[in-house]
CSV table of C-alpha atoms in Angstrom, one decimal:
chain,number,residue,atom,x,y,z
W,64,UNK,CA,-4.1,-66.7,144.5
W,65,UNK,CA,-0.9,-67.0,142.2
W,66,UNK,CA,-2.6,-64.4,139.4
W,67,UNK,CA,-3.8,-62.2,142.2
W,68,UNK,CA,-0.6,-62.0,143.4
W,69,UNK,CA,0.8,-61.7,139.7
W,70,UNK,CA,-1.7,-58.6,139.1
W,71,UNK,CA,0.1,-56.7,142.0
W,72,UNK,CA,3.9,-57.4,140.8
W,73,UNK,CA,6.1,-54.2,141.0
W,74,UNK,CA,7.1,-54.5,137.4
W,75,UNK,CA,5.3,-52.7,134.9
W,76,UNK,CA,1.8,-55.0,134.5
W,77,UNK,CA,1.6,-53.5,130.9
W,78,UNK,CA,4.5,-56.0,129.9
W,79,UNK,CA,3.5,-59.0,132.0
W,80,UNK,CA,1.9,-61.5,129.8
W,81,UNK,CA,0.4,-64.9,132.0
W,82,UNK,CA,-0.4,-68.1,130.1
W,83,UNK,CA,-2.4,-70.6,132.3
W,84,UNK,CA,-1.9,-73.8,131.0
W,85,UNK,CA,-5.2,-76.0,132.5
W,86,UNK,CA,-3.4,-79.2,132.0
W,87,UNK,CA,-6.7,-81.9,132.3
W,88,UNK,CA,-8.3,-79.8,134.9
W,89,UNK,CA,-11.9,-80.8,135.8
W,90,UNK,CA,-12.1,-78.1,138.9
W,91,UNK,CA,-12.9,-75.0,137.0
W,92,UNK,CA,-9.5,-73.9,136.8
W,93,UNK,CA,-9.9,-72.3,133.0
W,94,UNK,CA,-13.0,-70.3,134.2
W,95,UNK,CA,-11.8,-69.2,137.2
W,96,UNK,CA,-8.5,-67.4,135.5
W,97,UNK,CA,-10.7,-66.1,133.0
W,98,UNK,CA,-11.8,-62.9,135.3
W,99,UNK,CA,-10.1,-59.3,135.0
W,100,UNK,CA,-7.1,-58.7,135.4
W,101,UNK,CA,-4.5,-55.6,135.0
W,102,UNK,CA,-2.2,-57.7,133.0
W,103,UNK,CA,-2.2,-59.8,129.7
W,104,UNK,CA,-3.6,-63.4,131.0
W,105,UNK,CA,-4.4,-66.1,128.4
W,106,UNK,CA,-5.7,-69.5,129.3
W,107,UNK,CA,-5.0,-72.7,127.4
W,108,UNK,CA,-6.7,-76.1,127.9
W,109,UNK,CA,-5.7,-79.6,127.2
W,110,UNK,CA,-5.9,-83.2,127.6
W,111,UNK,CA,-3.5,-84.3,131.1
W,112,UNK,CA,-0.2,-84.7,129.6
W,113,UNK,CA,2.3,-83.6,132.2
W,114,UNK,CA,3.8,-80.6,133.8
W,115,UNK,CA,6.6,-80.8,130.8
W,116,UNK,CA,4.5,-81.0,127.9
W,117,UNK,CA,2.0,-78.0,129.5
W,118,UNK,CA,4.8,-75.9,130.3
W,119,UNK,CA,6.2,-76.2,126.5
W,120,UNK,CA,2.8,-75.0,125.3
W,121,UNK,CA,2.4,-72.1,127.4
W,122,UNK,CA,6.2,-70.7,126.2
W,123,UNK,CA,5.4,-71.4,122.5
W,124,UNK,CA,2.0,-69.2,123.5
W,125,UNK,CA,3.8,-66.7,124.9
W,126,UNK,CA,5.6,-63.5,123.3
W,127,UNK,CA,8.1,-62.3,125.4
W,128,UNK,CA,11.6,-62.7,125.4
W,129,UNK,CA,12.2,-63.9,128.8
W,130,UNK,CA,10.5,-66.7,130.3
W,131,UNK,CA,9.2,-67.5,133.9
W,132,UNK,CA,8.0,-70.7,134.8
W,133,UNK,CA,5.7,-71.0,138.1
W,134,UNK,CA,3.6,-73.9,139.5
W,135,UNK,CA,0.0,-73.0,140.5
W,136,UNK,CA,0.5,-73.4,144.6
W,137,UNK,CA,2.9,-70.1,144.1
W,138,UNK,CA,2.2,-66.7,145.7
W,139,UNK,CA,4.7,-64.6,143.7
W,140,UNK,CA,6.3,-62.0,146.0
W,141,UNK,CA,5.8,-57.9,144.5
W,142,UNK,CA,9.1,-58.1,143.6
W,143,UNK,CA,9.6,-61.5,141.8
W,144,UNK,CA,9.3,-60.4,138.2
W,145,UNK,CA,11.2,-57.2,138.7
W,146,UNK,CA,13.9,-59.9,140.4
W,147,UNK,CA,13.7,-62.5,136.9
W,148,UNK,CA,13.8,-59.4,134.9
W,149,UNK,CA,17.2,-57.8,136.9
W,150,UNK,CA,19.0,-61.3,136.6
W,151,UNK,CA,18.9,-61.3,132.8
W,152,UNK,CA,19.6,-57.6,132.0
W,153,UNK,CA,23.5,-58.5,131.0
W,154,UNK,CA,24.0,-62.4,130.5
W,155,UNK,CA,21.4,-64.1,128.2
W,156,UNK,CA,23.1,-67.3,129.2
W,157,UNK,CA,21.3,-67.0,132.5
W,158,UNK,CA,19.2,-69.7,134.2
W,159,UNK,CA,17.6,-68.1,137.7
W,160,UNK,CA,16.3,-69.8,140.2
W,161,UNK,CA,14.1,-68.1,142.0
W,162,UNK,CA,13.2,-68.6,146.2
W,163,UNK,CA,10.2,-70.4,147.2
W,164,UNK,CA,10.0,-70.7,151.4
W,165,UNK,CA,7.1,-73.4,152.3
W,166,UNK,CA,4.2,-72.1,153.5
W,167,UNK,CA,3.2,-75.2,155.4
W,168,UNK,CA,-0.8,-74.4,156.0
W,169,UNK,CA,-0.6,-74.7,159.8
W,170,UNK,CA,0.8,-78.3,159.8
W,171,UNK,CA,3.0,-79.4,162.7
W,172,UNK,CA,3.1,-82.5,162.0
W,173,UNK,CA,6.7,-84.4,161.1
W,174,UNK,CA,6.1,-85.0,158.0
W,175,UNK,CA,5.3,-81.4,157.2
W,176,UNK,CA,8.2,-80.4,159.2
W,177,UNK,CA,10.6,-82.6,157.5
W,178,UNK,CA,9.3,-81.3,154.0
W,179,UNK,CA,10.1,-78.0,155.2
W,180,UNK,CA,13.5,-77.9,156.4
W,181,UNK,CA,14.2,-79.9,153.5
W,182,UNK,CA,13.2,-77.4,151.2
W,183,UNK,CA,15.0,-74.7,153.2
W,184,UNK,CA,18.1,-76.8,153.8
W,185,UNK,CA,17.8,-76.6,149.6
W,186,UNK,CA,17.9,-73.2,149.4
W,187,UNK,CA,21.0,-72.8,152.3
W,188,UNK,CA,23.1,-74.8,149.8
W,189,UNK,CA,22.0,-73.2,146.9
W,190,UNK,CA,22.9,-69.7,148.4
W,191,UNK,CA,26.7,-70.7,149.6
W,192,UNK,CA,29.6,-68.7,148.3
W,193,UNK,CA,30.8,-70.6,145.7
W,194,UNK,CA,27.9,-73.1,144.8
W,195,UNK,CA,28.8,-75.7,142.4
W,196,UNK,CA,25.9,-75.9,140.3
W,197,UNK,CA,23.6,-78.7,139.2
W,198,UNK,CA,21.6,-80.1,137.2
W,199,UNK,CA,19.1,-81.0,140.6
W,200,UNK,CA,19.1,-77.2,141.9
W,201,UNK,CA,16.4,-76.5,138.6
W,202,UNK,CA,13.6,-76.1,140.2
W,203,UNK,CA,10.6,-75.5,137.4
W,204,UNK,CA,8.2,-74.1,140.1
W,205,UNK,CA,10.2,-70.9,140.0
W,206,UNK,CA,12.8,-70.2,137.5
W,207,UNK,CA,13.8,-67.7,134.4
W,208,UNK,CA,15.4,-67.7,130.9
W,209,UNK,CA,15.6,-66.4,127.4
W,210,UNK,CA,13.4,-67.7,125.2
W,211,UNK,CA,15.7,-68.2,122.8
W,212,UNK,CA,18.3,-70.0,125.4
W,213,UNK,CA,14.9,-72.3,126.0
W,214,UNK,CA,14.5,-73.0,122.0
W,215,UNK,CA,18.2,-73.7,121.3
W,216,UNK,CA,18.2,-76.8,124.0
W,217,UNK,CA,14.5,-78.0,123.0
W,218,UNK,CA,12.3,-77.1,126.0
W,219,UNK,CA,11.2,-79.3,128.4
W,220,UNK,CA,11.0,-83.3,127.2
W,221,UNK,CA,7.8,-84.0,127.0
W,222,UNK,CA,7.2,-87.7,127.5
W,223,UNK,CA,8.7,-87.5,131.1
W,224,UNK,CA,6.3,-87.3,133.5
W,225,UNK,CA,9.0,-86.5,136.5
W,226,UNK,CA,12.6,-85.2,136.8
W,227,UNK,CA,11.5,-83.2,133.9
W,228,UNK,CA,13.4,-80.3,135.4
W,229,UNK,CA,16.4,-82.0,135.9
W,230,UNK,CA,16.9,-83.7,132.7
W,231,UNK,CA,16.3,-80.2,130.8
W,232,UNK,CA,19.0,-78.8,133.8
W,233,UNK,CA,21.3,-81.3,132.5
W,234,UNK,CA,20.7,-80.1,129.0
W,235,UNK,CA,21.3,-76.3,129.8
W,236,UNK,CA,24.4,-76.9,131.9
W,237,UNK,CA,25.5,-79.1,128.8
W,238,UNK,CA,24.9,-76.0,126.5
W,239,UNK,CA,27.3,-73.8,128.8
W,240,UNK,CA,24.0,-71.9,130.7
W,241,UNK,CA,24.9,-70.1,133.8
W,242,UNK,CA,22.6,-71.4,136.9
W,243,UNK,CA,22.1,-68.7,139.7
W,244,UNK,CA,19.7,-68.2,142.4
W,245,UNK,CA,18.5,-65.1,142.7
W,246,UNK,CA,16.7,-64.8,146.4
W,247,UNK,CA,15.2,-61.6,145.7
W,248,UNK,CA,12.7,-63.6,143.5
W,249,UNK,CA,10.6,-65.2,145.8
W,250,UNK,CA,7.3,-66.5,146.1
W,251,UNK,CA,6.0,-69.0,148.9
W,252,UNK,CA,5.0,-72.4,148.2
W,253,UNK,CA,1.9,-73.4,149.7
W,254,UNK,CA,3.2,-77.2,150.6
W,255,UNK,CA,0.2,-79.4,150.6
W,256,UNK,CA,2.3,-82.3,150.1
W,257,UNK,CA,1.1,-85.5,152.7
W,258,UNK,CA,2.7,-88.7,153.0
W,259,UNK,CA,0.7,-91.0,150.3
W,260,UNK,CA,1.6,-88.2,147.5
W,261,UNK,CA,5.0,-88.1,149.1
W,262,UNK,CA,5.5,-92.2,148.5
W,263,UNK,CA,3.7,-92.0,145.0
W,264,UNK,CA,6.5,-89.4,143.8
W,265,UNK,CA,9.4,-91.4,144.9
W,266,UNK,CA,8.1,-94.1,143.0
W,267,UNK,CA,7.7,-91.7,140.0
W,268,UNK,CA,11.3,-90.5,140.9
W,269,UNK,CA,12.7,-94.0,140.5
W,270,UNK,CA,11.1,-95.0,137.0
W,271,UNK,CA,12.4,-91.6,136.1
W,272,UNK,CA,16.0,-92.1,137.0
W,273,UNK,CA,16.3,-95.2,135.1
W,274,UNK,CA,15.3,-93.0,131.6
W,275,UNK,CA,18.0,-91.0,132.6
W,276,UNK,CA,20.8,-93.5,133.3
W,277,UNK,CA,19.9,-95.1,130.1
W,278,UNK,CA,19.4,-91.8,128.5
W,279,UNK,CA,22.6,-90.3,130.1
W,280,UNK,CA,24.9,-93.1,131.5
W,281,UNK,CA,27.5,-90.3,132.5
W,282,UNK,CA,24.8,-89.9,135.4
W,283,UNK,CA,24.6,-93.7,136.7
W,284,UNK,CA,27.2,-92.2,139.4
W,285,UNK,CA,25.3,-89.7,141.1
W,286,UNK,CA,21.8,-91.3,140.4
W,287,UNK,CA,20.3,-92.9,143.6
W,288,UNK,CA,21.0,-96.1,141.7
W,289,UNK,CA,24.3,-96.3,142.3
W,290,UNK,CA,24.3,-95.3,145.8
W,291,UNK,CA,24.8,-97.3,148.5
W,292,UNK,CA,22.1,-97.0,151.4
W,293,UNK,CA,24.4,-96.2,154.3
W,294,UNK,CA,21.1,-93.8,155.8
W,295,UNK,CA,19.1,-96.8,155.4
W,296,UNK,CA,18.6,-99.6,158.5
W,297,UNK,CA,18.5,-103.0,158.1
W,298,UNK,CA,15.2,-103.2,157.4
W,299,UNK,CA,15.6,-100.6,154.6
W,300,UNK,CA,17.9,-102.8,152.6
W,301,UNK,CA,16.0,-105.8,153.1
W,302,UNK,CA,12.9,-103.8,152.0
W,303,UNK,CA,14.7,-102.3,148.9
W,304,UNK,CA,15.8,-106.0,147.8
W,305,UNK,CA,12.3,-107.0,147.8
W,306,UNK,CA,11.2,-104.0,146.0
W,307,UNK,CA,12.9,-105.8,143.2
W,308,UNK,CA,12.7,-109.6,143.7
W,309,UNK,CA,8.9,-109.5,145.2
W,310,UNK,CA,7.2,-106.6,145.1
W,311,UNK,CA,4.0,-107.8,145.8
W,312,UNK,CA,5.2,-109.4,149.4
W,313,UNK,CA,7.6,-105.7,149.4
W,314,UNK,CA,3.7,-103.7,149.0
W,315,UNK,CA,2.5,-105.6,152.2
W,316,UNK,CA,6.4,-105.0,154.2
W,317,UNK,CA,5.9,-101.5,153.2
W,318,UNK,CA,1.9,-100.8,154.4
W,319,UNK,CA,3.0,-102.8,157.6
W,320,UNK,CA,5.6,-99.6,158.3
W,321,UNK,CA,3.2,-97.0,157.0
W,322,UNK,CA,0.9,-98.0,160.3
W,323,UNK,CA,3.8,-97.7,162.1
W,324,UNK,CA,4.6,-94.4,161.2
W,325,UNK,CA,1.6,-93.4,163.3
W,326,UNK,CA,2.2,-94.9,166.1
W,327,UNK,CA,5.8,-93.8,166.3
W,328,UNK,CA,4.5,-90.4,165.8
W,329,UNK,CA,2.0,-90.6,168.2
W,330,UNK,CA,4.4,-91.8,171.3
W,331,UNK,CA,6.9,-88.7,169.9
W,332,UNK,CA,9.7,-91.5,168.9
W,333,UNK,CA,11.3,-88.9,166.3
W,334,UNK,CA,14.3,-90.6,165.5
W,335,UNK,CA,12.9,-93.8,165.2
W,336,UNK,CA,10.1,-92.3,162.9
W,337,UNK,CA,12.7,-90.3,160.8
W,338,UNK,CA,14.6,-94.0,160.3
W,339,UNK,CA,11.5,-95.7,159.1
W,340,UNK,CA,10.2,-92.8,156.7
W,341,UNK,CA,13.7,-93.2,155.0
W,342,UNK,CA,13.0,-96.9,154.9
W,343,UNK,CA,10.0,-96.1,153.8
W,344,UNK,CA,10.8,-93.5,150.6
W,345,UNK,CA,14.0,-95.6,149.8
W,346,UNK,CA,11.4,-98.7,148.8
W,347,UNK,CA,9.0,-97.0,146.4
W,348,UNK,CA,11.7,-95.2,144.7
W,349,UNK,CA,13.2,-99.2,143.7
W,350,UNK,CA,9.8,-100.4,143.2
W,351,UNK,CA,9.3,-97.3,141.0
W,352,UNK,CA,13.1,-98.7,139.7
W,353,UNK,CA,12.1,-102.5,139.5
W,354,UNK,CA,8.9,-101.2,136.9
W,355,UNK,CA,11.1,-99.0,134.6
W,356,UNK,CA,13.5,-102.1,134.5
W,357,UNK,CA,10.9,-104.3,133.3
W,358,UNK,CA,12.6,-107.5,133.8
W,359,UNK,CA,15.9,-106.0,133.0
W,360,UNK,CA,18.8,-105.8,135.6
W,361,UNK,CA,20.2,-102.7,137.0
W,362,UNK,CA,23.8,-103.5,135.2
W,363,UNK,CA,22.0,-103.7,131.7
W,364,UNK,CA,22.1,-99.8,132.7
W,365,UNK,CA,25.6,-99.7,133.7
W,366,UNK,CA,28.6,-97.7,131.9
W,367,UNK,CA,32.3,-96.9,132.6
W,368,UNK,CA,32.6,-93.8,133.3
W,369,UNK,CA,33.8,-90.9,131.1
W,370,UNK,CA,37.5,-89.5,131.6
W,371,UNK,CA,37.3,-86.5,133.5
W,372,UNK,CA,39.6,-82.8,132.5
W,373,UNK,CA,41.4,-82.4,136.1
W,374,UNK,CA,44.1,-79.7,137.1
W,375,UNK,CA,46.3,-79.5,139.8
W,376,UNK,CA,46.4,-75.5,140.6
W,377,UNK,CA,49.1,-74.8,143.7
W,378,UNK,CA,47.6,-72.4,146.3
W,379,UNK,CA,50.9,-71.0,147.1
W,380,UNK,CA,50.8,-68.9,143.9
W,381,UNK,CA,47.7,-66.7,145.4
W,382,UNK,CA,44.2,-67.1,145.3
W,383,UNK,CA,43.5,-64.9,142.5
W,384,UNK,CA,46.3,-66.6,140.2
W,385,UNK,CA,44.4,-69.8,141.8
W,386,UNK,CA,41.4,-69.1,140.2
W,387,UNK,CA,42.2,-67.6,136.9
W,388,UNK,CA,43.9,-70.9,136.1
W,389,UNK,CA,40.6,-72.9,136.6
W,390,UNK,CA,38.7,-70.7,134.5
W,391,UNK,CA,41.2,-71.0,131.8
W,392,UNK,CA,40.5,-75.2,132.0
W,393,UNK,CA,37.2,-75.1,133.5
W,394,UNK,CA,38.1,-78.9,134.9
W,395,UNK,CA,35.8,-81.6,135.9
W,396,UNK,CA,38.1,-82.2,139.0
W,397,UNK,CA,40.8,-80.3,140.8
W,398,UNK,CA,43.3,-81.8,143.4
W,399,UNK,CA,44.2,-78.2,145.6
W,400,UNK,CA,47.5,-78.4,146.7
W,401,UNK,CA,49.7,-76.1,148.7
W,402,UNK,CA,53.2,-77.3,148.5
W,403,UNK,CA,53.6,-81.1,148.6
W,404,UNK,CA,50.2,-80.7,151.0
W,405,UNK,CA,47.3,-81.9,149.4
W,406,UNK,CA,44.7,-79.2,150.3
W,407,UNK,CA,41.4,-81.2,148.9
W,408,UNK,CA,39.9,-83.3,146.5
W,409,UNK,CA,37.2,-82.2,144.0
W,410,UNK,CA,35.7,-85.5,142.4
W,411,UNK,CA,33.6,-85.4,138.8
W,412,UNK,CA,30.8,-84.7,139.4
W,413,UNK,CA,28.5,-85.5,137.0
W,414,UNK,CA,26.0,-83.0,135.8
W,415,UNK,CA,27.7,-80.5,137.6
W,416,UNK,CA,28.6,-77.4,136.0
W,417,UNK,CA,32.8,-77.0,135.5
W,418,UNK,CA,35.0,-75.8,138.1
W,419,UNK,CA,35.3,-71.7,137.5
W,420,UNK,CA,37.7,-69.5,139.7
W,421,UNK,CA,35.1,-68.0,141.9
W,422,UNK,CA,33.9,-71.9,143.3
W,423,UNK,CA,37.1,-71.7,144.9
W,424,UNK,CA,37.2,-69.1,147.9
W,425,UNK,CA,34.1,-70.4,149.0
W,426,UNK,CA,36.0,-74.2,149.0
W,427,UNK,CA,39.0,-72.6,150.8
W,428,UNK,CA,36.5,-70.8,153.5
W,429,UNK,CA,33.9,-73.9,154.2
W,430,UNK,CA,34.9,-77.4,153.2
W,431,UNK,CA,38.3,-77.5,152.8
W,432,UNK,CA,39.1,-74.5,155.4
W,433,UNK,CA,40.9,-77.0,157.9
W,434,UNK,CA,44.0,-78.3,155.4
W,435,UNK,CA,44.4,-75.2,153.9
W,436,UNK,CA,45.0,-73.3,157.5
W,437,UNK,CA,47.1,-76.0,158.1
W,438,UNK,CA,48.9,-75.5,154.5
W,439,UNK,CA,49.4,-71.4,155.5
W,440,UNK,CA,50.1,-72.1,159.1
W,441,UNK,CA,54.0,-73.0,158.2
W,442,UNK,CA,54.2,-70.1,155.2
W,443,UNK,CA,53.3,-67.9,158.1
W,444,UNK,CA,55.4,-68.4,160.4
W,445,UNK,CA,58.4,-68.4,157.7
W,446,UNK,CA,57.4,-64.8,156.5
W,447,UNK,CA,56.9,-63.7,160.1
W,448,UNK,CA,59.2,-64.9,162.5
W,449,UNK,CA,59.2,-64.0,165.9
W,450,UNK,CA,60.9,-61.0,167.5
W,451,UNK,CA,63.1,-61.6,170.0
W,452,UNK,CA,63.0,-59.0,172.6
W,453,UNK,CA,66.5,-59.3,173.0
């Protein structure tokens, strides 16, 4: 489906090349992409080593000088190569991130619902005026670079087996690449995600995010190891405690609230199901925490954090002024102030790309739209005053 979809892209098939990277496929996956087709398609096989390690060899396969990356359950739009192409015609420094809308097979289940408007609600953010970057919007299933932008960082890092996108989105915002989303490059996802491979990946997730607070302990902050469960129920924090102290007894808690899952389900107690699935996900991410560990406790992991560059630019000198002096700091944090009013409050953030000048009218407009009428509100009135009809 993806390279028949591929073979009628808008862009000229001539200089499309496809490497298929059969990654330990047993299925006939390598014959199957072996038929005709308009465009250049090459087909590599190898041992199961990982999405990463697959996705290095196809680039160092390829020839081009920009490079896509799609997962297999794509179904590229006509226009999604034209769309990777257009995003890179004047900055080489660009990452794009491409659209991928669930296509959900017909499920109406909650689970399949959830998955959906989670991936959607990703996108919504992702497309906000002003979008902070970071290193979690790389999505590898549909995204562009250089070539050479993806040699000078390393690629993808091989011995991961999950956040692999992440960590190289760390690396790239690190190395002063521009992220963007560019919807115009779309392709649906054909989510066949279910509930046991759903649980399976969190506990992947969780051994993953303890290489990366080890490998990156700038991260520990906004890692879900140092946050505290206040979405999770009482039974949710018991659960992740034993997900460290007894996961054996944890294994049995958490097949116990599996069952119940159905039965919530069943007698259309949404909210209550939505509670427990939470419950649910938070345990086998620690269990997947309590493995990486091995023994080890989570402040073994722990580091101060790094001083963060802050500025303090005053709104009352005009928004453009405004923004030219945070892209002459590029800050970690800003404090917005309008007078002696403190506007908002822009924390570090981690893996986030710098403040730049055009995050801010998008800041002004959405979260921090309140104080900053109330910081014009007075200025207004001084520089119109009422006439008196007198």
């Amino acid at each position: 489906r993806t390279l028949t979809a591929l073979s009628t892209q808008s862009y000229p098939l001539t200089s499309i090349q496809v490497i298929v990277v059969a990654d330990g496929c047993s299925d006939g996956t390598a014959a199957l992409a072996e038929g005709r087709w308009p465009m250049d398609v090459r087909i590599i096989e190898q041992a199961s080593q990982g999405a990463a390690a697959a996705r290095n060899r196809g680039a160092a396969a390829g020839t081009g000088l920009l490079l896509i990356f799609l997962d297999d359950d794509m179904d590229p739009s006509p226009g999604l190569v034209a769309a990777h192409a257009g995003a890179h015609a004047e900055d080489t420094a660009t990452v794009a991130i491409g659209y991928l809308p669930p296509h959900l097979q017909g499920r109406r289940d909650l689970f399949a619902t959830m998955l959906g408007a989670w991936w959607e609600a990703m996108f919504e953010r992702m497309a906000a005026p002003g979008h902070r970057f970071a290193y979690t919007d790389l999505l590898s299933g549909n995204f562009s670079l250089s070539r050479s932008l993806f040699t000078r960082v390393g690629g993808f890092d091989g011995t991961l087996r999950c956040h692999e996108d992440y960590e190289l989105g760390l690396r790239l915002i690190t190395a002063g690449a521009r992220l963007r989303f560019v919807p115009e490059a779309a392709g649906w996802h054909h989510e066949h995600t279910m509930l046991v491979r759903a649980l399976q990946r969190k506990r992947d997730e969780g051994r993953a995010d303890v290489t990366l607070a080890r490998r990156y302990p700038r991260l520990i902050s906004v890692l879900p190891l140092a946050a505290f469960p206040r979405h999770l129920t009482l039974r949710g924090r018991i659960l992740r405690r034993v997900a460290l102290a007894s996961p054996a007894s944890g294994d049995l808690m958490a097949a116990g609230c599996r069952s119940m899952l159905t039965v919530l389900e069943r007698a259309r107690l949404r909210a209550r199901w939505r509670r427990l699935l939470d419950d649910l996900l938070s345990y086998w991410c620690w269990r997947g925490v309590g493995e990486a560990l091995s023994g080890d406790s989570l402040d073994t992991i722990r580091r101060s954090k790094p001083p963060a560059d802050s500025c303090d630019p005053a709104l009352r000198i005009g928004l453009e002024a405004a923004m030219q002096a945070l892209d002459e700091i590029h800050p970690d944090a800003v404090r917005l102030r309008w007078g002696e009013l403190t506007v908002g409050i822009i924390e570090p953030h981690p893996g986030a790309e710098r403040l730049q000048g055009r995050h801010l009218p998008g800041l002004l407009g959405g979260r921090f739209a309140g104080p900053f009428a109330a910081g014009l509100a007075p200025a207004h009135a001084l520089e119109n005053p009422p006439v008196s009809k007198h």
